[in-house]
Amino acid sequence: MSDNYEIKPLNLPGLADYHVHPDFSIDAVGSINEFCEAALERGLAEICFTTHYDSNPQSDGNANFISIKGVRKPAKPENLAYYVEAVQKAHEKFYPAGLSVKTGVEIGWYPGCEEMVPDLKKHFKFDFVLCGIHELNNTCFCCREHYKKCFERFENMEKMAEAYFREVITAARSGLFDVIAHLDYYKKYGLKHYGSEMNKAYEPYIDEVFAALKDSSTALEVNTAALRKGISDYYPSVKIINAAKKAGVEVSYLGSDAHAPNEIGYDFEAASALVPPQLCESED
Ligand SMILES: [Zn+2]
Ligand SMILES: [Zn+2]
C-alpha cells in the first residue's frame, strides 16, 4: 500500500469520490471490497470506480492490460466485463450500508479512439466515463520510465504543451466523455523536466480548451493526486479551476485518483470547497 495515509473519517461526511482505481488496474492495489470498506470508514456517500482501459494499439508502453485476480489480460471488452460485474455486485452489497457504488472507466486517450469508445459503451452501461490523456505520440508522459523520452521528442516545452492541448481539445470535442481527467497532468514530471515555467504552459490554449469543454458539455474534475506527488496544488491548479468556472465550464467532480484504499477521498475536505455541494444521491 502506498505511504502512510491513515483511513480516518473526513470532517465532511457525504462526499463522492469519482476517480478510483481498484486492483483491476495494473498499477493499483486493493480489491473493490477493500476500497468500499475504506470509503465507508472515510464517511463517503458515493464512490465511482474508474479502472484504466488503455488500448492504444500504437502505444510503446506496457499498459494495455486489465488485471483479473492478479493475472494480466488484454484490455478488451470481454475482460472488462469481469470488472463491471464486480463493481455492480459491490453496489448491491454496500448500498444498504450507506455507500452508493458507481460503475465508471478511465479511457486512456489516443488519436483514433473515437471509434473504440462508442463500441465499448455498447457493451457496458457506464455511469461515468473519464478521459485520461496519458500519452503523446504514443509515449506516456506521466510514468517515471517514459516521460523523458516523451518530452525530449519535442523541441521545447511550448511545443509539448501545444501537442497536449490539441489532444485535450479533440477529446473534449468528441463528446464521448463525461469528464477530462487531471487537466494539467503534464506537470507531474513536467515541473521537474522543464522547471516552474511549466505552470504557465496552458495559457495560450486555455480559452480554446474551455470552449471545447463547454460546447460538448464535458466537465472537469478536481483531482487531488498531485498533492501525493509533492505538488502543492490540484490537477488542474486552482487558478485553472477558477478560470474554468468563470468561462462556464462545469467543474463538478472530486477525484482522489486513489490507487490504494487508503488514498480514497484524499484531501477532500479542502477540495470540496471547489465543487458544488451535492453530487451524490441523497441518503435521506
Ligand atoms: Zn489518469
Ligand atoms: Zn486515474
Short mmCIF file of N, CA, C and O and ligand atoms in Angstrom, two decimals, residues 19-21 27 50 52 106 130 134 181-182 185 221 223 257-259, ligand 2:
data_model
loop_
_atom_site.label_atom_id
_atom_site.label_comp_id
_atom_site.label_asym_id
_atom_site.label_seq_id
_atom_site.Cartn_x
_atom_site.Cartn_y
_atom_site.Cartn_z
N HIS A 19 -13.05 9.12 -8.92
CA HIS A 19 -11.86 8.69 -9.66
C HIS A 19 -11.09 7.71 -8.78
O HIS A 19 -10.30 8.11 -7.93
N VAL A 20 -11.34 6.43 -8.99
CA VAL A 20 -10.83 5.40 -8.08
C VAL A 20 -10.38 4.17 -8.88
O VAL A 20 -11.13 3.65 -9.71
N HIS A 21 -9.16 3.73 -8.61
CA HIS A 21 -8.61 2.55 -9.30
C HIS A 21 -8.47 1.36 -8.36
O HIS A 21 -7.60 1.35 -7.50
N ASP A 27 -1.74 -0.85 -12.09
CA ASP A 27 -0.87 -0.04 -11.22
C ASP A 27 -1.51 0.24 -9.86
O ASP A 27 -1.07 1.13 -9.14
N THR A 50 -13.20 3.76 -11.51
CA THR A 50 -12.81 4.18 -12.87
C THR A 50 -11.52 3.46 -13.24
O THR A 50 -10.46 4.09 -13.33
N HIS A 52 -8.53 1.72 -15.27
CA HIS A 52 -7.92 2.10 -16.55
C HIS A 52 -8.39 1.17 -17.67
O HIS A 52 -8.50 -0.04 -17.48
N GLU A 106 -11.82 4.80 -16.82
CA GLU A 106 -10.93 5.86 -17.30
C GLU A 106 -10.30 5.37 -18.60
O GLU A 106 -9.43 4.49 -18.60
N LEU A 130 -14.51 8.67 -17.87
CA LEU A 130 -13.42 9.65 -17.75
C LEU A 130 -12.50 9.51 -18.94
O LEU A 130 -12.24 8.39 -19.40
N HIS A 134 -2.77 10.38 -21.20
CA HIS A 134 -1.53 9.95 -20.54
C HIS A 134 -0.36 9.88 -21.52
O HIS A 134 0.78 9.74 -21.10
N ALA A 181 -10.05 14.05 -17.31
CA ALA A 181 -9.35 13.86 -16.03
C ALA A 181 -8.11 14.76 -15.95
O ALA A 181 -7.57 15.15 -17.00
N HIS A 182 -7.71 15.04 -14.73
CA HIS A 182 -6.44 15.74 -14.44
C HIS A 182 -5.91 16.61 -15.59
O HIS A 182 -4.92 16.29 -16.24
N TYR A 185 -2.07 17.38 -16.21
CA TYR A 185 -1.32 16.24 -15.68
C TYR A 185 0.15 16.24 -16.11
O TYR A 185 1.00 15.65 -15.47
N GLU A 221 -12.68 17.60 -13.59
CA GLU A 221 -12.64 17.11 -12.22
C GLU A 221 -11.61 17.92 -11.43
O GLU A 221 -10.74 18.56 -12.02
N ASN A 223 -8.80 16.87 -9.17
CA ASN A 223 -8.07 15.64 -8.88
C ASN A 223 -7.01 15.93 -7.82
O ASN A 223 -6.13 16.77 -8.04
N ASP A 257 -8.15 9.86 -7.47
CA ASP A 257 -7.27 9.04 -8.31
C ASP A 257 -6.56 8.01 -7.44
O ASP A 257 -5.39 7.68 -7.66
N ALA A 258 -7.30 7.52 -6.42
CA ALA A 258 -6.73 6.54 -5.49
C ALA A 258 -6.29 5.29 -6.24
O ALA A 258 -7.01 4.78 -7.09
N HIS A 259 -5.08 4.85 -5.94
CA HIS A 259 -4.59 3.57 -6.45
C HIS A 259 -4.37 2.59 -5.31
O HIS A 259 -3.78 1.53 -5.49
ZN ZN B 2 -6.74 7.64 -12.84
#
